[in-house]
Coordinates of C-alpha atoms and ligand atoms in Angstrom, one line a residue:
M1 CA 107.5 51.5 75.7
S2 CA 104.5 51.2 77.7
I3 CA 101.8 54.2 78.0
A4 CA 102.5 54.4 81.2
K5 CA 106.0 54.7 81.1
F6 CA 106.0 56.8 78.1
I7 CA 104.1 59.5 80.5
E8 CA 106.7 58.9 83.3
R9 CA 109.3 59.3 81.2
L10 CA 107.6 62.4 79.7
L11 CA 106.8 64.1 83.2
K12 CA 110.4 63.9 83.6
I13 CA 110.9 62.7 87.5
K14 CA 112.4 59.8 89.1
A15 CA 110.3 60.0 92.9
F16 CA 107.7 57.4 91.8
C17 CA 106.4 55.4 89.1
V18 CA 103.1 55.5 87.0
K19 CA 101.0 52.8 87.7
N20 CA 97.7 53.9 85.4
F21 CA 96.6 56.6 84.0
R22 CA 93.0 57.7 82.5
F23 CA 91.7 61.2 81.0
K24 CA 88.5 63.0 83.4
D25 CA 86.2 65.6 82.2
R26 CA 86.5 65.3 78.6
Y27 CA 90.4 64.6 78.7
Q28 CA 90.9 68.3 80.5
E29 CA 91.7 66.6 83.5
L30 CA 95.0 63.7 83.6
W31 CA 94.6 61.5 86.3
L32 CA 97.6 59.5 87.5
E33 CA 98.0 56.1 89.8
I34 CA 101.5 56.7 90.8
K35 CA 104.2 54.8 93.9
P36 CA 107.1 55.9 95.0
Y37 CA 110.3 54.7 93.0
K38 CA 112.1 52.1 94.7
N39 CA 108.9 51.0 96.5
G40 CA 108.9 53.6 99.6
A41 CA 107.4 53.1 102.2
L42 CA 111.0 54.8 103.7
C43 CA 110.8 56.9 107.0
P44 CA 110.1 60.6 106.8
Y45 CA 112.8 61.3 109.7
C46 CA 115.2 58.9 108.6
Q47 CA 114.8 57.4 105.1
K48 CA 115.5 54.1 106.3
R49 CA 113.0 51.4 105.0
G50 CA 110.2 50.5 107.6
R51 CA 107.8 47.5 107.8
I52 CA 104.8 48.2 106.3
V53 CA 101.5 48.4 109.0
R54 CA 98.7 48.8 106.8
T55 CA 97.8 51.0 103.1
L56 CA 95.2 53.8 103.2
V57 CA 92.1 52.8 102.2
E58 CA 91.6 56.3 100.5
P59 CA 93.7 58.0 98.0
R60 CA 95.4 60.7 98.3
V61 CA 95.1 63.6 95.5
W62 CA 98.3 66.0 94.3
R63 CA 97.7 68.7 92.0
D64 CA 100.9 68.6 89.5
V65 CA 102.0 71.0 87.3
P66 CA 99.3 71.2 84.1
V67 CA 100.7 69.8 80.8
C68 CA 99.5 71.5 77.5
G69 CA 96.3 73.3 79.0
R70 CA 95.4 69.4 81.0
E71 CA 95.1 69.5 84.0
V72 CA 97.2 66.2 86.2
F73 CA 96.8 65.2 89.3
L74 CA 98.6 62.2 90.7
T75 CA 96.8 59.6 93.1
Y76 CA 98.5 57.3 95.4
R77 CA 97.4 55.6 98.6
P78 CA 99.9 55.9 101.5
R79 CA 101.3 53.1 103.8
E80 CA 101.5 53.5 107.4
I81 CA 104.6 51.6 108.0
D82 CA 106.4 51.2 111.4
C83 CA 109.9 52.3 111.6
R84 CA 112.6 50.9 114.4
V85 CA 113.5 55.0 115.3
H86 CA 110.4 56.5 114.8
G87 CA 107.4 54.3 114.9
R88 CA 104.6 54.1 113.8
L89 CA 103.6 57.0 110.8
Q90 CA 102.8 57.5 107.3
E91 CA 105.6 56.8 104.7
D92 CA 107.4 59.2 103.1
I93 CA 105.9 60.9 99.8
P94 CA 108.9 61.9 98.4
W95 CA 107.0 64.4 95.4
A96 CA 105.6 66.4 97.6
A97 CA 105.7 68.4 101.5
P98 CA 103.9 66.7 104.1
N99 CA 100.0 67.8 103.9
A100 CA 100.5 69.7 100.8
R101 CA 98.1 69.2 98.4
V102 CA 99.8 70.1 95.1
T103 CA 103.6 68.6 94.2
Y104 CA 106.9 70.0 95.2
R105 CA 107.2 71.1 90.9
F106 CA 104.0 72.1 91.1
E107 CA 105.3 74.8 94.0
Y108 CA 108.2 75.1 92.0
V109 CA 106.5 76.9 88.7
L110 CA 104.4 78.6 91.2
L111 CA 107.0 80.7 93.0
I112 CA 108.6 81.4 89.4
Y113 CA 106.3 82.5 88.1
C114 CA 105.0 85.3 91.1
T115 CA 107.8 86.5 90.9
I116 CA 107.8 87.5 87.6
M117 CA 103.7 87.5 87.0
T118 CA 100.8 88.7 88.6
Q119 CA 99.0 86.0 90.8
K120 CA 96.3 86.4 88.9
A121 CA 98.1 85.4 85.1
A122 CA 99.7 82.3 87.4
A123 CA 97.0 81.2 88.7
R124 CA 95.7 81.4 85.3
L125 CA 98.7 79.6 84.0
L126 CA 98.5 77.0 86.4
K127 CA 94.9 76.6 86.6
I128 CA 93.7 77.4 89.7
A129 CA 91.4 79.6 91.4
A130 CA 93.0 83.4 92.1
S131 CA 92.4 82.6 96.0
T132 CA 93.9 79.3 96.5
M133 CA 96.8 80.5 95.0
S134 CA 97.4 83.3 97.4
D135 CA 96.3 80.4 100.2
L136 CA 99.3 78.1 98.6
L137 CA 101.8 81.3 98.3
H138 CA 101.4 81.8 101.8
R139 CA 102.0 78.3 103.0
I140 CA 104.6 77.6 101.1
I141 CA 106.8 80.8 102.2
T142 CA 105.5 79.9 105.7
R143 CA 107.1 76.8 105.4
V144 CA 109.9 77.7 103.7
R145 CA 111.4 80.6 106.4
T146 CA 110.6 78.6 109.2
G147 CA 113.5 78.3 111.5
H148 CA 115.4 80.7 109.0
K149 CA 117.8 82.8 111.0
I150 CA 119.3 86.6 109.6
R151 CA 122.5 85.6 108.9
K152 CA 125.8 88.5 109.3
L153 CA 124.0 91.2 109.2
K154 CA 126.5 94.4 109.6
M155 CA 124.7 97.0 107.5
I156 CA 121.1 97.6 108.7
G157 CA 118.8 100.1 107.2
I158 CA 115.2 100.6 108.5
D159 CA 112.0 102.2 106.6
E160 CA 109.2 102.1 106.3
I161 CA 106.6 101.2 103.2
S162 CA 102.6 101.6 103.0
Y163 CA 100.9 98.6 102.0
R164 CA 97.3 100.0 101.4
K165 CA 95.6 102.8 101.3
G166 CA 93.9 104.7 104.2
H167 CA 97.1 105.0 105.4
K168 CA 99.0 100.9 106.1
Y169 CA 102.1 100.8 107.6
A170 CA 104.5 98.2 107.7
T171 CA 108.1 98.3 108.9
V172 CA 111.1 97.3 106.6
V173 CA 114.8 95.7 107.9
Y174 CA 117.4 95.6 105.1
D175 CA 120.5 94.2 104.8
L176 CA 122.1 96.4 102.7
E177 CA 125.2 95.0 102.4
R178 CA 123.4 91.8 100.5
S179 CA 121.0 93.8 99.8
C180 CA 118.2 92.0 100.6
V181 CA 114.9 92.9 102.9
V182 CA 115.3 90.2 106.1
W183 CA 112.3 91.2 108.0
I184 CA 108.7 92.8 107.9
G185 CA 106.4 94.1 110.7
A186 CA 103.5 95.4 110.7
G187 CA 103.3 99.0 112.1
K188 CA 105.8 101.6 112.3
V189 CA 105.8 102.4 116.0
R190 CA 109.0 102.0 118.8
D191 CA 107.0 98.7 119.6
T192 CA 107.3 97.5 116.1
I193 CA 111.3 97.5 116.0
D194 CA 111.8 96.7 119.3
R195 CA 110.3 93.2 118.7
F196 CA 112.5 93.1 115.2
F197 CA 115.9 93.6 117.6
N198 CA 114.3 91.5 120.7
E199 CA 112.7 88.5 118.8
E200 CA 114.7 88.4 115.0
L201 CA 118.5 88.9 116.8
S202 CA 120.6 87.6 119.4
Q203 CA 122.4 90.1 121.4
Y204 CA 125.8 88.7 119.8
Q205 CA 124.6 89.3 116.1
R206 CA 123.1 93.5 117.6
N207 CA 126.6 94.4 118.4
Q208 CA 127.9 93.2 115.2
I209 CA 125.7 95.6 113.5
E210 CA 128.6 98.3 112.1
S211 CA 126.2 101.1 110.8
G212 CA 122.6 102.0 110.3
C213 CA 120.6 103.9 108.1
C214 CA 117.2 105.3 108.3
D215 CA 115.4 108.6 108.3
M216 CA 114.6 111.3 110.9
S217 CA 112.0 109.6 112.5
E218 CA 112.7 109.5 116.3
T219 CA 111.2 105.9 116.2
F220 CA 114.0 104.0 114.0
I221 CA 116.9 106.4 114.9
G222 CA 116.1 105.5 119.3
A223 CA 115.8 102.1 117.9
L224 CA 118.9 101.6 116.3
E225 CA 120.6 104.0 119.3
K226 CA 119.3 101.5 121.6
W227 CA 119.6 98.5 120.3
C228 CA 122.4 98.5 118.3
P229 CA 125.8 100.1 120.1
N230 CA 128.6 99.1 118.3
A231 CA 126.9 101.0 115.3
T232 CA 127.7 104.4 113.6
L233 CA 124.0 106.0 112.6
V234 CA 123.6 107.6 109.2
L235 CA 121.0 109.3 108.5
D236 CA 119.3 108.5 104.9
R237 CA 120.5 110.6 102.2
F238 CA 117.6 110.4 100.2
H239 CA 115.2 111.3 103.6
I240 CA 117.3 114.1 103.8
V241 CA 117.4 115.6 99.6
K242 CA 113.4 114.9 100.2
A243 CA 113.0 117.2 102.8
L244 CA 115.0 119.6 101.7
N245 CA 112.7 119.6 98.3
N246 CA 109.0 119.1 100.3
A247 CA 110.6 122.7 101.8
V248 CA 111.5 123.7 98.7
D249 CA 107.7 122.9 97.2
E250 CA 106.3 124.4 100.5
V251 CA 107.5 127.5 99.5
R252 CA 106.1 127.1 96.0
K253 CA 102.8 126.3 96.8
E254 CA 102.8 129.3 99.5
E255 CA 104.0 131.5 96.4
W256 CA 101.1 130.0 94.3
R257 CA 98.1 130.2 97.0
K258 CA 99.2 134.1 97.2
A259 CA 99.4 134.6 93.1
D260 CA 96.5 135.9 91.3
K261 CA 95.4 134.5 87.5
S262 CA 98.9 135.8 85.8
G263 CA 100.8 135.0 88.7
K264 CA 99.7 131.5 88.6
K265 CA 100.4 131.4 85.2
G266 CA 104.2 132.2 86.3
L267 CA 104.7 129.7 88.0
K268 CA 102.9 125.9 86.0
G269 CA 105.1 123.2 85.8
L270 CA 107.6 123.9 88.5
R271 CA 106.9 120.8 91.0
W272 CA 108.6 118.8 89.2
L273 CA 111.7 121.3 88.6
I274 CA 111.7 122.0 92.4
Y275 CA 112.5 118.3 92.3
K276 CA 114.8 117.4 90.3
H277 CA 119.4 116.9 90.8
S278 CA 120.7 119.9 89.0
S279 CA 122.3 116.5 87.5
N280 CA 118.7 115.7 85.9
R281 CA 118.1 119.1 84.7
S282 CA 118.0 120.3 81.0
E283 CA 119.5 123.4 80.2
E284 CA 116.1 125.1 79.6
D285 CA 115.1 123.7 83.3
T286 CA 118.3 125.5 84.8
Q287 CA 116.9 128.9 82.5
T288 CA 113.6 128.2 83.5
L289 CA 114.3 128.4 87.5
K290 CA 117.1 131.0 87.0
S291 CA 114.8 133.6 85.1
L292 CA 112.2 132.6 89.0
Y293 CA 114.8 135.3 90.3
M294 CA 113.4 138.0 88.2
G295 CA 109.7 136.2 88.7
N296 CA 109.2 135.1 92.3
R297 CA 112.6 135.6 94.4
R298 CA 110.9 133.2 97.2
I299 CA 110.9 130.5 95.0
H300 CA 114.5 130.9 93.3
R301 CA 115.7 131.9 97.0
S302 CA 115.2 128.8 98.1
W303 CA 116.4 126.9 95.0
V304 CA 119.4 128.7 95.3
L305 CA 119.9 126.9 98.1
K306 CA 118.4 123.6 97.7
D307 CA 120.8 123.1 94.7
E308 CA 123.9 124.5 96.7
F309 CA 123.1 121.8 100.1
E310 CA 123.5 119.3 96.8
Q311 CA 127.8 119.5 97.6
F312 CA 127.3 118.4 101.1
W313 CA 127.5 114.3 99.3
E314 CA 130.6 115.7 97.9
F315 CA 133.1 115.7 100.8
S316 CA 135.1 113.8 101.2
N317 CA 136.9 115.1 104.5
I318 CA 134.8 115.8 107.4
K319 CA 135.9 118.6 108.5
R320 CA 135.3 120.7 105.1
A321 CA 131.6 119.0 105.3
E322 CA 131.0 120.5 108.6
E323 CA 132.3 123.5 108.0
F324 CA 130.4 123.8 104.9
L325 CA 127.1 122.6 106.7
D326 CA 127.0 125.1 109.4
G327 CA 128.1 128.0 106.2
W328 CA 124.8 126.7 104.6
C329 CA 122.6 126.2 107.7
K330 CA 123.8 130.2 108.9
I331 CA 122.3 131.2 104.8
A332 CA 119.3 129.4 104.9
I333 CA 118.4 130.4 108.2
R334 CA 118.2 133.9 106.9
S335 CA 116.5 133.4 104.1
R336 CA 113.1 134.0 105.5
L337 CA 111.6 130.9 104.3
E338 CA 109.9 129.2 107.2
S339 CA 109.9 125.3 105.2
I340 CA 113.2 125.9 105.0
K341 CA 113.7 127.4 108.8
T342 CA 112.1 124.2 109.6
F343 CA 114.6 122.1 107.6
V344 CA 117.3 124.0 108.8
E345 CA 117.0 123.4 112.3
T346 CA 116.4 119.4 111.8
I347 CA 119.9 119.8 109.8
R348 CA 121.2 121.2 113.6
R349 CA 119.8 118.8 115.3
H350 CA 120.8 115.6 113.5
K351 CA 124.3 117.2 112.1
H352 CA 126.4 114.3 114.2
R353 CA 123.7 111.3 112.3
L354 CA 124.4 113.1 109.2
L355 CA 128.1 114.0 108.8
P356 CA 129.3 110.4 109.3
F357 CA 128.1 109.8 105.6
V358 CA 131.0 111.8 104.5
E359 CA 133.1 108.9 105.5
I360 CA 131.2 105.9 105.1
R361 CA 128.9 106.6 102.6
L362 CA 126.1 104.9 103.9
T363 CA 122.7 105.3 101.7
N364 CA 119.5 103.1 101.5
A365 CA 120.0 103.7 98.1
V366 CA 119.8 99.8 98.0
A367 CA 116.9 100.0 100.3
E368 CA 115.3 102.8 97.6
G369 CA 116.6 99.9 94.8
L370 CA 114.4 97.2 97.2
N371 CA 111.3 99.4 97.7
R372 CA 111.2 100.3 94.1
I373 CA 111.0 96.6 93.6
I374 CA 108.6 96.2 96.2
K375 CA 106.7 99.4 94.7
I376 CA 106.7 96.7 91.3
V377 CA 105.3 93.9 93.1
K378 CA 102.2 96.4 94.9
N379 CA 101.5 97.5 91.7
R380 CA 101.5 94.4 89.9
A381 CA 98.8 93.3 92.9
S382 CA 96.5 96.6 92.9
G383 CA 96.5 96.3 96.1
F384 CA 97.3 93.5 99.1
R385 CA 93.6 92.6 101.6
N386 CA 97.2 92.0 104.3
L387 CA 100.4 92.2 105.0
E388 CA 101.1 88.9 105.1
A389 CA 100.1 88.8 101.9
F390 CA 102.3 91.8 100.6
S391 CA 105.0 90.0 102.6
D392 CA 105.0 87.1 101.5
L393 CA 105.7 88.5 97.9
I394 CA 108.5 90.6 99.2
Y395 CA 110.7 87.3 100.8
L396 CA 110.1 86.5 97.4
T397 CA 111.0 88.6 95.4
V398 CA 113.7 90.7 97.5
G399 CA 114.2 88.5 100.7
D400 CA 117.2 87.5 102.3
L401 CA 116.4 83.8 101.7
N402 CA 116.0 82.4 97.6
I403 CA 113.1 81.2 98.1
P404 CA 112.3 78.7 95.0
D405 CA 115.9 77.1 95.7
Q406 CA 114.5 75.8 98.9
I407 CA 112.3 73.5 96.9
V408 CA 113.9 69.6 96.4
P409 CA 116.2 70.0 93.7
K410 CA 114.9 67.5 91.5
F411 CA 111.8 69.1 90.9
R412 CA 113.0 72.7 90.6
T413 CA 112.0 72.4 86.7
I414 CA 109.7 75.2 84.7
Ligands
LIG1 ZN1 113.0 56.5 111.6

């Protein structure tokens, strides 16, 4: 076996033959002179052989995956061909996307690395600069997602995420049935979400949406009610629970501000306790909260109301659930706790959007799960320069399209 043949086998690629090789930079770089397998000269559009017109003078260079810490470069002088159908053009390059400076295999490895490690680490393993990495990632993901259409969206979830300190927000649209992100847009205003419904979905697709889930913001509710005429709107359970928790915490904060030194001592550590669901509480936690009956009536009262509200999610009969809700609101409104009263008003205003939960059981729980992954992605990157870079990683890790799977199959090796 010739050494060129050996390298060819080692690199395990059927798309080209190795004609020659040399090392550069004290063996740090391996340069392979290659040619397409079976002599190429194929039209990139119809894959038919064309008449060779001329060979480019300057060879083109593609970066391949490093081997044993050595950078690998492929060089080839593409030819201009004359296709009977498509006319004069550059022959098809089987190992790389048009205009790409890296091979498909490099792209594949890059995508896989970026789903499991920081971009910085991936860049180091692939021996490229971190800035080159995000550019490459953006180019690949944009190319792969071009022409991609959202399909069969029946359960839609809308939420907002912050992607940068200083209150930079984006709107995220989820397919709750298939648990993935279908769209990300800058901002969290009505215009943003209108753009999604207007540009990404046809009227037929909008009519096909059966249910929608969002928080209590008028922006998302308004959009869902306008664009999805056949959808049952269910307010997201997690957002409601959070709003109630915040209301209880508001009571705690108020009491904290009023308390003297010894009083503050008694209120210490309550914050996390208040946010806990009863099922996650230890016996000791519950005792601490119960002892508030003597220690601080106001916090105790708000906590009891919060605990009672948990029952709402257990109902399976809509009539019973409504009775419960009305009863709860009646008691809560008399609590003389301002933040709780505000919560009751919200609940009353949105009652008809809360009750369908009993029957549909739709929540953004899936979205919450995805948001956790998104958070990991965000933390891993320690912030993003812009939304584009963030969206790239979201689409890559939890998007509706499996991006690495879009790379030409024979190059999907690590
Ligand atoms: Zn052609």
